[in-house]
Tab-separated table of C-alpha atoms in Angstrom:
chain	number	residue	atom	x	y	z
D	1	MET	CA	0.000	0.000	0.000
D	2	CYS	CA	2.976	2.334	0.531
D	3	ASP	CA	4.849	4.384	-2.066
D	4	LYS	CA	8.382	5.345	-0.988
D	5	GLU	CA	8.333	8.383	-3.272
D	6	GLN	CA	5.299	9.966	-1.704
D	7	LEU	CA	5.517	12.820	0.766
D	8	SER	CA	5.721	12.016	4.441
D	9	LYS	CA	2.631	12.866	6.463
D	10	LYS	CA	4.555	15.699	8.099
D	11	GLU	CA	5.522	17.115	4.683
D	12	THR	CA	1.932	16.867	3.442
D	13	ILE	CA	0.663	18.758	6.497
D	14	ALA	CA	3.348	21.417	6.056
D	15	LEU	CA	2.443	22.003	2.396
D	16	ARG	CA	-1.250	22.065	3.207
D	17	THR	CA	-0.659	24.640	5.924
D	18	LYS	CA	1.388	26.741	3.500
D	19	HIS	CA	-0.807	26.608	0.404
D	20	ILE	CA	-4.384	25.621	1.355
D	21	GLY	CA	-6.795	28.147	2.821
D	22	PRO	CA	-7.068	27.787	6.605
D	23	SER	CA	-10.872	27.596	6.461
D	24	CYS	CA	-10.651	24.383	4.397
D	25	LYS	CA	-11.365	21.733	6.999
D	26	LEU	CA	-10.054	18.240	7.616
D	27	PHE	CA	-11.528	15.454	9.668
D	28	PHE	CA	-9.601	14.841	12.918
D	29	TRP	CA	-7.480	17.971	12.493
D	30	SER	CA	-5.355	17.451	15.617
D	31	ASP	CA	-4.192	14.134	14.136
D	32	PRO	CA	-5.459	13.874	10.549
D	33	VAL	CA	-5.574	10.623	8.647
D	34	LYS	CA	-3.543	10.598	5.426
D	35	ILE	CA	-5.249	8.276	2.960
D	36	ILE	CA	-3.378	7.038	-0.091
D	37	GLN	CA	-5.614	4.219	-1.333
D	38	ALA	CA	-9.138	2.896	-0.881
D	39	LYS	CA	-11.301	0.004	-2.015
D	40	GLY	CA	-14.848	-0.939	-1.101
D	41	CYS	CA	-15.425	0.130	2.520
D	42	TYR	CA	-11.745	0.307	3.386
D	43	MET	CA	-9.261	3.181	3.313
D	44	TYR	CA	-5.495	2.799	3.728
D	45	ASP	CA	-3.041	5.298	5.167
D	46	GLU	CA	0.593	5.931	4.216
D	47	GLU	CA	1.716	3.102	6.495
D	48	GLY	CA	-0.689	0.604	4.981
D	49	LYS	CA	-3.028	0.612	7.983
D	50	ARG	CA	-6.614	-0.248	7.075
D	51	TYR	CA	-9.520	1.914	8.257
D	52	LEU	CA	-13.177	0.890	8.105
D	53	ASP	CA	-15.029	3.730	6.420
D	54	CYS	CA	-18.332	4.504	8.160
D	55	ILE	CA	-18.263	8.167	7.199
D	56	ASN	CA	-18.143	8.289	3.406
D	57	ASN	CA	-21.472	8.922	1.713
D	58	VAL	CA	-19.584	10.099	-1.381
D	59	CYS	CA	-18.211	6.756	-2.575
D	60	HIS	CA	-21.717	5.363	-2.584
D	61	VAL	CA	-21.067	1.989	-4.260
D	62	GLY	CA	-17.644	1.563	-2.696
D	63	HIS	CA	-14.284	3.218	-3.198
D	64	CYS	CA	-12.743	2.719	-6.641
D	65	HIS	CA	-15.455	0.357	-7.838
D	66	PRO	CA	-13.998	-1.360	-10.952
D	67	HIS	CA	-17.155	-0.953	-13.048
D	68	VAL	CA	-17.296	2.784	-12.359
D	69	VAL	CA	-13.556	3.208	-12.949
D	70	SER	CA	-13.824	1.294	-16.237
D	71	ALA	CA	-16.751	3.397	-17.452
D	72	ALA	CA	-14.832	6.593	-16.687
D	73	THR	CA	-11.617	5.550	-18.427
D	74	LYS	CA	-13.370	4.128	-21.486
D	75	GLN	CA	-15.425	7.274	-22.042
D	76	MET	CA	-12.495	9.595	-21.390
D	77	ALA	CA	-10.516	7.758	-24.073
D	78	VAL	CA	-13.275	8.433	-26.604
D	79	LEU	CA	-14.825	11.837	-25.861
D	80	ASN	CA	-15.170	14.465	-23.166
D	81	THR	CA	-16.261	17.924	-24.147
D	82	ASN	CA	-18.445	20.918	-23.431
D	83	SER	CA	-21.954	19.829	-22.455
D	84	ARG	CA	-23.456	22.065	-25.129
D	85	PHE	CA	-22.536	19.516	-27.787
D	86	LEU	CA	-25.124	16.827	-28.471
D	87	HIS	CA	-24.212	13.346	-27.245
D	88	ASP	CA	-26.126	10.169	-26.394
D	89	SER	CA	-24.862	9.413	-22.884
D	90	LEU	CA	-26.529	12.487	-21.387
D	91	VAL	CA	-30.013	11.834	-22.751
D	92	LEU	CA	-29.892	8.097	-22.125
D	93	TYR	CA	-28.916	8.663	-18.520
D	94	ALA	CA	-31.609	11.335	-18.124
D	95	GLU	CA	-34.175	8.830	-19.418
D	96	ARG	CA	-32.943	6.187	-16.977
D	97	LEU	CA	-32.791	8.550	-14.012
D	98	THR	CA	-36.217	10.135	-14.441
D	99	ALA	CA	-37.787	6.682	-14.802
D	100	THR	CA	-37.000	6.131	-11.106
D	101	PHE	CA	-39.139	9.116	-10.049
D	102	PRO	CA	-42.896	9.669	-9.978
D	103	PRO	CA	-44.044	10.340	-13.581
D	104	LYS	CA	-44.456	14.114	-13.258
D	105	LEU	CA	-40.781	14.521	-12.284
D	106	ASN	CA	-39.384	13.991	-15.758
D	107	VAL	CA	-37.070	16.905	-16.618
D	108	CYS	CA	-33.365	17.103	-15.675
D	109	PHE	CA	-30.791	19.834	-15.323
D	110	PHE	CA	-27.266	18.458	-14.895
D	111	VAL	CA	-24.701	20.278	-12.777
D	112	ASN	CA	-21.498	19.448	-10.881
D	113	SER	CA	-22.207	19.370	-7.157
D	114	GLY	CA	-24.969	19.230	-4.584
D	115	SER	CA	-24.389	22.893	-3.811
D	116	GLU	CA	-24.783	23.797	-7.464
D	117	ALA	CA	-27.948	21.698	-7.703
D	118	ASN	CA	-29.500	23.398	-4.675
D	119	ASP	CA	-28.538	26.850	-5.935
D	120	LEU	CA	-30.199	26.100	-9.271
D	121	ALA	CA	-33.277	24.767	-7.474
D	122	ILE	CA	-33.700	28.151	-5.777
D	123	ARG	CA	-33.447	29.961	-9.120
D	124	ILE	CA	-35.991	27.635	-10.700
D	125	ALA	CA	-38.401	28.006	-7.774
D	126	GLN	CA	-38.137	31.786	-7.863
D	127	ALA	CA	-38.784	31.872	-11.604
D	128	HIS	CA	-41.814	29.600	-11.313
D	129	THR	CA	-43.500	31.210	-8.304
D	130	GLY	CA	-42.441	34.815	-8.708
D	131	ASN	CA	-41.965	34.811	-4.926
D	132	LYS	CA	-38.883	35.261	-2.775
D	133	ASP	CA	-39.308	33.861	0.727
D	134	ILE	CA	-37.922	30.428	1.564
D	135	ILE	CA	-38.865	28.225	4.494
D	136	THR	CA	-36.010	26.075	5.742
D	137	LEU	CA	-35.566	23.815	8.751
D	138	ASP	CA	-33.467	24.626	11.781
D	139	HIS	CA	-29.955	23.096	11.748
D	140	ALA	CA	-30.219	22.498	7.979
D	141	TYR	CA	-27.213	22.597	5.661
D	142	HIS	CA	-27.752	22.797	1.901
D	143	GLY	CA	-24.376	23.838	0.474
D	144	HIS	CA	-21.447	26.234	0.443
D	145	VAL	CA	-22.448	28.924	-2.064
D	146	ILE	CA	-23.885	32.245	-0.861
D	147	SER	CA	-27.487	31.475	-1.755
D	148	LEU	CA	-27.338	28.263	0.288
D	149	ILE	CA	-25.471	29.666	3.272
D	150	ASP	CA	-28.439	32.061	3.461
D	151	ILE	CA	-30.873	29.151	3.890
D	152	SER	CA	-28.619	26.977	6.058
D	153	PRO	CA	-28.971	27.692	9.800
D	154	TYR	CA	-26.134	25.180	10.298
D	155	LYS	CA	-23.932	27.911	8.801
D	156	PHE	CA	-25.546	31.327	9.253
D	157	ASN	CA	-26.282	30.764	12.948
D	158	HIS	CA	-22.729	29.687	13.784
D	159	PRO	CA	-19.308	31.414	13.970
D	160	GLY	CA	-18.636	33.411	10.815
D	161	GLY	CA	-22.310	33.423	9.805
D	162	GLU	CA	-24.155	36.662	9.164
D	163	GLY	CA	-27.422	35.624	10.764
D	164	GLN	CA	-30.855	35.103	9.284
D	165	ARG	CA	-32.056	37.061	6.237
D	166	ASP	CA	-35.486	38.672	6.414
D	167	TRP	CA	-36.730	36.520	3.507
D	168	VAL	CA	-35.703	33.257	5.208
D	169	HIS	CA	-38.031	31.552	7.703
D	170	VAL	CA	-36.601	28.864	9.982
D	171	ALA	CA	-39.117	26.220	11.005
D	172	PRO	CA	-38.345	23.815	13.856
D	173	VAL	CA	-36.793	20.579	12.631
D	174	PRO	CA	-39.340	17.776	13.242
D	175	ASP	CA	-37.102	15.969	15.714
D	176	SER	CA	-39.348	13.815	17.880
D	177	TYR	CA	-36.507	12.990	20.298
D	178	ARG	CA	-35.123	16.394	21.286
D	179	GLY	CA	-37.036	18.939	19.213
D	180	LYS	CA	-39.620	21.589	20.069
D	181	TYR	CA	-42.219	18.823	20.420
D	182	THR	CA	-41.149	15.341	21.498
D	183	ASP	CA	-42.442	11.816	21.816
D	184	LYS	CA	-42.575	12.330	25.581
D	185	GLU	CA	-45.645	14.506	25.134
D	186	TYR	CA	-47.235	13.700	21.788
D	187	THR	CA	-48.185	10.796	19.557
D	188	THR	CA	-46.531	10.361	16.193
D	189	GLU	CA	-49.576	11.802	14.410
D	190	GLU	CA	-49.678	14.783	16.748
D	191	LEU	CA	-45.976	15.429	16.179
D	192	ALA	CA	-46.452	15.495	12.403
D	193	GLU	CA	-49.376	17.879	12.725
D	194	LYS	CA	-47.736	20.269	15.200
D	195	TYR	CA	-44.460	20.532	13.292
D	196	ALA	CA	-46.331	21.001	10.002
D	197	ASP	CA	-48.497	23.701	11.582
D	198	ASP	CA	-45.329	25.662	12.357
D	199	VAL	CA	-44.531	25.649	8.636
D	200	LYS	CA	-48.077	26.835	7.918
D	201	ILE	CA	-47.535	29.794	10.266
D	202	PHE	CA	-44.424	30.807	8.312
D	203	CYS	CA	-46.328	30.486	5.019
D	204	GLU	CA	-48.928	32.906	6.350
D	205	LYS	CA	-46.219	35.256	7.614
D	206	ALA	CA	-44.401	35.304	4.262
D	207	ASN	CA	-47.577	36.158	2.359
D	208	ARG	CA	-48.628	38.731	4.944
D	209	GLN	CA	-45.269	40.516	4.720
D	210	GLY	CA	-45.347	40.590	0.926
D	211	GLY	CA	-42.452	38.357	-0.050
D	212	GLY	CA	-44.685	35.415	-0.822
D	213	VAL	CA	-43.740	31.762	-0.413
D	214	CYS	CA	-41.156	30.689	-2.948
D	215	ALA	CA	-40.241	27.265	-1.557
D	216	PHE	CA	-40.111	24.907	1.361
D	217	PHE	CA	-36.550	23.615	1.138
D	218	ALA	CA	-35.642	20.532	3.181
D	219	GLU	CA	-33.596	17.356	3.112
D	220	SER	CA	-35.826	14.287	2.978
D	221	MET	CA	-34.109	13.239	6.218
D	222	GLN	CA	-31.882	15.735	7.949
D	223	SER	CA	-28.200	14.876	8.135
D	224	CYS	CA	-26.290	17.710	9.826
D	225	GLY	CA	-29.199	18.146	12.225
D	226	GLY	CA	-28.394	14.738	13.726
D	227	GLN	CA	-29.763	12.027	11.410
D	228	ILE	CA	-33.371	13.121	11.868
D	229	VAL	CA	-36.235	10.962	10.577
D	230	TYR	CA	-39.444	12.978	10.237
D	231	PRO	CA	-42.666	11.672	11.821
D	232	PRO	CA	-44.922	9.911	9.272
D	233	GLY	CA	-47.334	12.335	7.653
D	234	TYR	CA	-45.124	15.390	8.182
D	235	LEU	CA	-44.233	16.047	4.535
D	236	ARG	CA	-47.793	15.349	3.376
D	237	ARG	CA	-49.095	18.103	5.655
D	238	VAL	CA	-46.233	20.496	4.916
D	239	TYR	CA	-46.494	20.132	1.147
D	240	LYS	CA	-50.219	20.874	1.349
D	241	HIS	CA	-49.634	24.069	3.347
D	242	VAL	CA	-46.806	25.288	1.114
D	243	ARG	CA	-48.646	24.710	-2.148
D	244	ALA	CA	-51.794	26.367	-0.795
D	245	ALA	CA	-49.633	29.415	-0.048
D	246	GLY	CA	-48.274	29.540	-3.617
D	247	GLY	CA	-44.895	27.910	-3.034
D	248	VAL	CA	-43.143	24.800	-4.309
D	249	CYS	CA	-41.610	21.925	-2.349
D	250	VAL	CA	-37.943	21.056	-2.787
D	251	ALA	CA	-36.558	17.707	-1.600
D	252	ASP	CA	-32.803	17.787	-1.045
D	253	GLU	CA	-31.607	14.207	-1.663
D	254	VAL	CA	-27.913	15.076	-1.844
D	255	GLN	CA	-27.094	13.119	1.308
D	256	VAL	CA	-29.826	10.505	1.383
D	257	GLY	CA	-30.685	9.597	-2.203
D	258	PHE	CA	-29.803	6.694	-4.520
D	259	GLY	CA	-31.018	3.908	-2.242
D	260	ARG	CA	-29.239	4.815	0.976
D	261	VAL	CA	-32.467	4.263	2.932
D	262	GLY	CA	-32.715	0.745	1.480
D	263	SER	CA	-36.455	0.384	1.075
D	264	HIS	CA	-36.711	3.165	-1.520
D	265	LEU	CA	-34.401	4.785	-4.037
D	266	TRP	CA	-35.389	8.262	-2.811
D	267	ALA	CA	-35.791	9.122	0.857
D	268	PHE	CA	-38.865	11.332	0.339
D	269	GLN	CA	-40.710	8.128	-0.597
D	270	LEU	CA	-40.476	7.016	3.048
D	271	GLN	CA	-43.271	9.496	3.785
D	272	GLY	CA	-45.687	7.754	1.386
D	273	ASP	CA	-46.127	6.832	-2.259
D	274	ASP	CA	-48.312	9.909	-2.763
D	275	ILE	CA	-45.590	12.317	-1.588
D	276	VAL	CA	-44.177	13.987	-4.700
D	277	PRO	CA	-41.916	17.055	-4.411
D	278	ASP	CA	-41.942	19.719	-7.112
D	279	ILE	CA	-38.148	19.782	-7.341
D	280	VAL	CA	-35.570	17.186	-6.252
D	281	THR	CA	-31.845	17.833	-5.957
D	282	LEU	CA	-29.168	15.144	-6.228
D	283	GLY	CA	-25.459	15.151	-5.494
D	284	LYS	CA	-22.733	13.226	-3.657
D	285	PRO	CA	-23.565	9.567	-4.403
D	286	MET	CA	-24.528	10.177	-8.023
D	287	GLY	CA	-20.957	9.891	-9.342
D	288	ASN	CA	-19.350	7.819	-6.567
D	289	GLY	CA	-16.861	10.605	-5.919
D	290	HIS	CA	-16.883	12.119	-9.400
D	291	PRO	CA	-18.415	15.635	-9.444
D	292	VAL	CA	-21.812	15.197	-11.069
D	293	SER	CA	-25.264	16.135	-9.783
D	294	ALA	CA	-28.717	17.066	-10.997
D	295	VAL	CA	-31.987	18.884	-10.469
D	296	ILE	CA	-35.157	16.959	-11.324
D	297	THR	CA	-38.448	18.780	-11.783
D	298	THR	CA	-41.715	18.885	-13.713
D	299	ARG	CA	-42.199	20.001	-17.289
D	300	GLU	CA	-44.354	22.916	-16.125
D	301	ILE	CA	-41.743	24.240	-13.697
D	302	ALA	CA	-38.897	23.727	-16.190
D	303	GLU	CA	-40.810	25.733	-18.785
D	304	SER	CA	-41.423	28.526	-16.279
D	305	PHE	CA	-37.670	28.728	-15.769
D	306	GLY	CA	-37.094	28.822	-19.519
D	307	ALA	CA	-39.746	31.505	-19.971
D	308	THR	CA	-37.551	34.051	-18.185
D	309	GLY	CA	-35.583	34.358	-21.422
D	310	MET	CA	-32.238	33.721	-19.716
D	311	GLU	CA	-30.467	30.802	-21.354
D	312	TYR	CA	-29.154	28.208	-18.919
D	313	PHE	CA	-26.025	26.244	-19.722
D	314	ASN	CA	-23.417	24.414	-17.710
D	315	THR	CA	-20.050	23.755	-19.310
D	316	PHE	CA	-19.324	20.523	-17.473
D	317	GLY	CA	-22.699	19.438	-16.079
D	318	GLY	CA	-23.622	16.130	-17.690
D	319	ASN	CA	-20.516	15.946	-19.889
D	320	PRO	CA	-19.899	12.570	-21.551
D	321	VAL	CA	-17.571	11.263	-18.840
D	322	SER	CA	-19.833	12.412	-16.004
D	323	ALA	CA	-22.859	10.833	-17.645
D	324	ALA	CA	-20.993	7.556	-18.211
D	325	ILE	CA	-19.914	7.449	-14.561
D	326	ALA	CA	-23.392	8.254	-13.254
D	327	ASN	CA	-24.848	5.529	-15.456
D	328	ALA	CA	-22.270	3.029	-14.161
D	329	VAL	CA	-23.209	3.880	-10.557
D	330	MET	CA	-26.827	3.006	-11.344
D	331	ASP	CA	-25.614	-0.281	-12.878
D	332	VAL	CA	-23.852	-1.205	-9.653
D	333	ILE	CA	-26.780	-0.243	-7.409
D	334	GLU	CA	-29.049	-2.496	-9.470
D	335	ASN	CA	-26.718	-5.380	-10.354
D	336	GLU	CA	-25.212	-5.778	-6.888
D	337	LYS	CA	-28.589	-5.284	-5.166
D	338	LEU	CA	-27.182	-2.529	-2.969
D	339	MET	CA	-30.595	-1.290	-1.863
D	340	GLU	CA	-31.314	-4.781	-0.538
D	341	ASN	CA	-27.919	-4.742	1.164
D	342	ALA	CA	-28.642	-1.327	2.684
D	343	THR	CA	-31.884	-2.702	4.106
D	344	ASN	CA	-30.450	-5.953	5.443
D	345	VAL	CA	-27.176	-4.638	6.841
D	346	GLY	CA	-28.811	-1.404	7.988
D	347	ASN	CA	-31.489	-3.293	9.912
D	348	TYR	CA	-28.854	-5.573	11.424
D	349	LEU	CA	-26.725	-2.625	12.464
D	350	LYS	CA	-29.708	-0.805	13.944
D	351	GLU	CA	-30.570	-3.902	15.994
D	352	GLU	CA	-26.984	-4.112	17.236
D	353	PHE	CA	-26.954	-0.413	18.133
D	354	ASN	CA	-30.120	-0.998	20.135
D	355	LYS	CA	-28.466	-3.902	21.943
D	356	LEU	CA	-25.676	-1.494	22.881
D	357	LYS	CA	-28.355	0.935	24.043
D	358	ASN	CA	-29.650	-1.728	26.428
D	359	LYS	CA	-26.112	-2.174	27.748
D	360	HIS	CA	-24.840	1.421	27.873
D	361	VAL	CA	-26.950	4.203	29.395
D	362	ILE	CA	-25.044	6.842	27.424
D	363	ILE	CA	-27.033	5.838	24.321
D	364	GLY	CA	-30.318	7.692	24.437
D	365	ASP	CA	-31.730	7.042	20.973
D	366	VAL	CA	-31.031	5.001	17.844
D	367	ARG	CA	-32.714	6.168	14.647
D	368	GLY	CA	-32.556	6.073	10.875
D	369	HIS	CA	-33.259	3.936	7.826
D	370	GLY	CA	-30.952	1.676	5.838
D	371	MET	CA	-27.412	2.974	5.930
D	372	PHE	CA	-28.389	6.368	7.299
D	373	LEU	CA	-28.294	5.883	11.060
D	374	GLY	CA	-27.744	8.034	14.136
D	375	VAL	CA	-26.814	7.132	17.707
D	376	ASP	CA	-27.739	9.976	20.087
D	377	LEU	CA	-25.442	10.077	23.143
D	378	VAL	CA	-26.833	11.568	26.352
D	379	LYS	CA	-25.673	12.331	29.875
D	380	ASN	CA	-29.100	11.480	31.248
D	381	ARG	CA	-31.821	9.508	29.493
D	382	GLU	CA	-34.606	11.243	31.345
D	383	THR	CA	-33.486	14.814	30.598
D	384	ARG	CA	-31.859	13.815	27.288
D	385	GLU	CA	-28.974	16.194	27.996
D	386	PRO	CA	-26.559	15.786	25.075
D	387	ALA	CA	-23.176	14.143	25.724
D	388	THR	CA	-21.095	16.353	23.437
D	389	ALA	CA	-17.604	15.796	24.804
D	390	GLU	CA	-18.276	12.081	25.181
D	391	ALA	CA	-19.244	11.823	21.502
D	392	ALA	CA	-16.003	13.546	20.494
D	393	TYR	CA	-14.077	11.125	22.703
D	394	VAL	CA	-15.847	8.116	21.170
D	395	ASN	CA	-14.909	9.213	17.661
D	396	LYS	CA	-11.315	9.873	18.704
D	397	ARG	CA	-10.988	6.399	20.215
D	398	LEU	CA	-12.713	4.733	17.271
D	399	LYS	CA	-10.230	6.374	14.922
D	400	GLU	CA	-7.424	4.955	17.071
D	401	LYS	CA	-9.101	1.572	16.571
D	402	PHE	CA	-9.175	2.178	12.781
D	403	ILE	CA	-12.880	3.022	12.513
D	404	LEU	CA	-13.779	6.302	10.795
D	405	LEU	CA	-17.057	7.731	12.085
D	406	SER	CA	-18.300	11.296	12.622
D	407	ASN	CA	-20.557	13.160	14.997
D	408	ASP	CA	-23.026	15.954	14.303
D	409	GLY	CA	-26.350	17.463	15.302
D	410	PRO	CA	-26.913	20.824	17.000
D	411	TYR	CA	-24.975	19.565	20.051
D	412	HIS	CA	-22.520	17.381	18.097
D	413	ASN	CA	-23.495	14.426	20.233
D	414	VAL	CA	-24.949	12.169	17.514
D	415	LEU	CA	-22.733	9.461	16.040
D	416	LYS	CA	-23.441	9.474	12.296
D	417	PHE	CA	-23.285	6.285	10.267
D	418	LYS	CA	-23.360	6.789	6.483
D	419	SER	CA	-20.965	4.298	4.935
D	420	PRO	CA	-20.695	3.146	1.321
D	421	LEU	CA	-23.574	0.795	0.523
D	422	VAL	CA	-21.251	-2.191	0.159
D	423	PHE	CA	-20.861	-2.287	3.954
D	424	SER	CA	-21.213	-5.909	5.103
D	425	VAL	CA	-22.430	-7.733	8.209
D	426	ASP	CA	-18.777	-8.474	9.051
D	427	ASP	CA	-18.036	-4.761	8.808
D	428	ALA	CA	-21.023	-4.049	11.056
D	429	ASP	CA	-19.725	-6.552	13.610
D	430	GLU	CA	-16.332	-4.847	13.627
D	431	LEU	CA	-17.940	-1.438	14.203
D	432	ILE	CA	-20.196	-2.724	16.988
D	433	GLN	CA	-17.397	-4.600	18.744
D	434	LYS	CA	-15.084	-1.595	18.798
D	435	LEU	CA	-17.823	0.854	19.768
D	436	ASP	CA	-18.726	-1.468	22.637
D	437	GLU	CA	-15.080	-1.550	23.718
D	438	VAL	CA	-14.889	2.247	23.783
D	439	LEU	CA	-18.126	2.617	25.738
D	440	CYS	CA	-16.979	-0.014	28.226
D	441	GLU	CA	-13.652	1.701	28.797
D	442	MET	CA	-15.483	4.981	29.383
D	443	GLU	CA	-17.591	3.326	32.046
D	444	GLU	CA	-14.714	1.481	33.675
D	445	SER	CA	-11.942	4.061	33.704
D	446	GLU	CA	-12.158	6.795	36.320
D	447	ASN	CA	-9.387	8.659	34.525
D	448	VAL	CA	-11.316	8.716	31.265
D	449	ILE	CA	-14.473	9.873	33.010
D	450	ALA	CA	-12.554	12.618	34.836
D	451	ASN	CA	-10.987	13.849	31.613
D	452	ILE	CA	-14.322	13.797	29.816
D	453	GLY	CA	-15.615	15.949	32.658
D	454	LYS	CA	-12.872	18.463	31.926
D	455	ALA	CA	-13.646	18.262	28.221
D	456	THR	CA	-17.231	19.321	28.801
D	457	GLN	CA	-15.848	22.796	29.381
D	458	LEU	CA	-15.290	22.997	25.638
D	459	THR	CA	-17.905	24.881	23.702
D	460	ILE	CA	-20.043	23.150	21.103
D	461	GLY	CA	-18.156	25.136	18.484
D	462	HIS	CA	-14.830	23.776	19.692
D	463	ALA	CA	-16.166	20.236	19.577
D	464	GLN	CA	-17.300	20.807	15.999
D	465	SER	CA	-13.993	22.421	15.092
D	466	GLU	CA	-12.004	19.468	16.430
D	467	MET	CA	-14.072	17.050	14.363
D	468	ASN	CA	-14.115	19.090	11.154
D	469	GLY	CA	-10.712	20.722	11.486
D	470	GLY	CA	-9.313	24.225	11.359
D	471	ALA	CA	-6.647	26.453	12.788
D	472	ASN	CA	-8.775	27.319	15.789
D	473	SER	CA	-9.597	23.741	16.767
D	474	ILE	CA	-8.777	22.762	20.357
D	475	PRO	CA	-7.934	19.095	20.991
D	476	LEU	CA	-10.054	17.409	23.633
D	477	GLN	CA	-8.106	16.697	26.763
D	478	VAL	CA	-8.847	12.975	26.752
């Protein structure tokens, strides 16, 4: 696995510090992992050490999948050019992709990233509705461009953010475990209704103030908010309120699409077969690490966008190589039955997480679908006080045991599982065994517990910075 001519880890860090912007973040900044090779669910560092990848929702069908690599190299050897030239691979892939959606979602715009897809979705929604105001969910993250920072509380409400714009309305995330309304007080149906009613209030406010409702913009399950699964019936109610107010409904599937939930190709389908967004955005998994993404919408909305008179083109979006890669990813999902694997292994892993919950009181909640799972760590199950420093410690120790996992949520206390879909039962057993070991050592070692107590003095921002990286990150004293 090692190449003697490659830079040492120290040299790589030095060059990165010298030439890469300090706001560009790394995982585990205080001791970053240098990866030189990867295959399937495994990543290898410069010393040949193997890490189990539980963090990578980019390499959706596995790192360096041979079928995807072959499709890329074969197409690149024949043609890659500006997307404004006519070629078959784009239209054939568009036909294949739209066939997986409800019939009315049959028009594609191809772009290069999830951020670009979400930015375009805003433009399309504005053109179609003639309105400006956008309703987003608290803790949401939709991308790194200016238009998306403006609708991402995960960014604008945190250090460096400029706060909430007057045309943005932040509805409570429908988190039944630690949200505004919880399962302690309400039934599932009541939770869906109460959270949807909050969106209705913002629809009324937007129309009353004159901006009008442009769009309700939400991930189909929220990732950065802590792996949140919405109560059944929530989107049905929300979509009704938004459309009645003159807006459109955008489903961000950048994190959760392409079969990650196992039972369905698209996560919005978890809310019911009759739930059909007006616009869907795709990203990360679409190209298995290659930059390709898309916006899917209706013919009516696409024509509204075209009626503005402004021509839309994207130099690289849907170019021949990108289209060939995206098509190959769909081949692998289908031929290797990865949705079935996501269901089977995801259910197994969820059961094992729940067994750990029965053993370790620090686990307050286990949630998710398929290979999109969250383990919510708490200091007290009754109060549900988040165990932020403990979650950072768990991830640090797992990395030392060659497991790559992350933590997120508004308190950064939720362990996030979002591996490539080729994750196996054996891989799940390795993760569970090592997580159990870490939780046991936390319970058994007075020194660890004492140091975690000191670490709780860190702010949430510092905990996030240590996980995501940055010059201002402060290592946990554990």
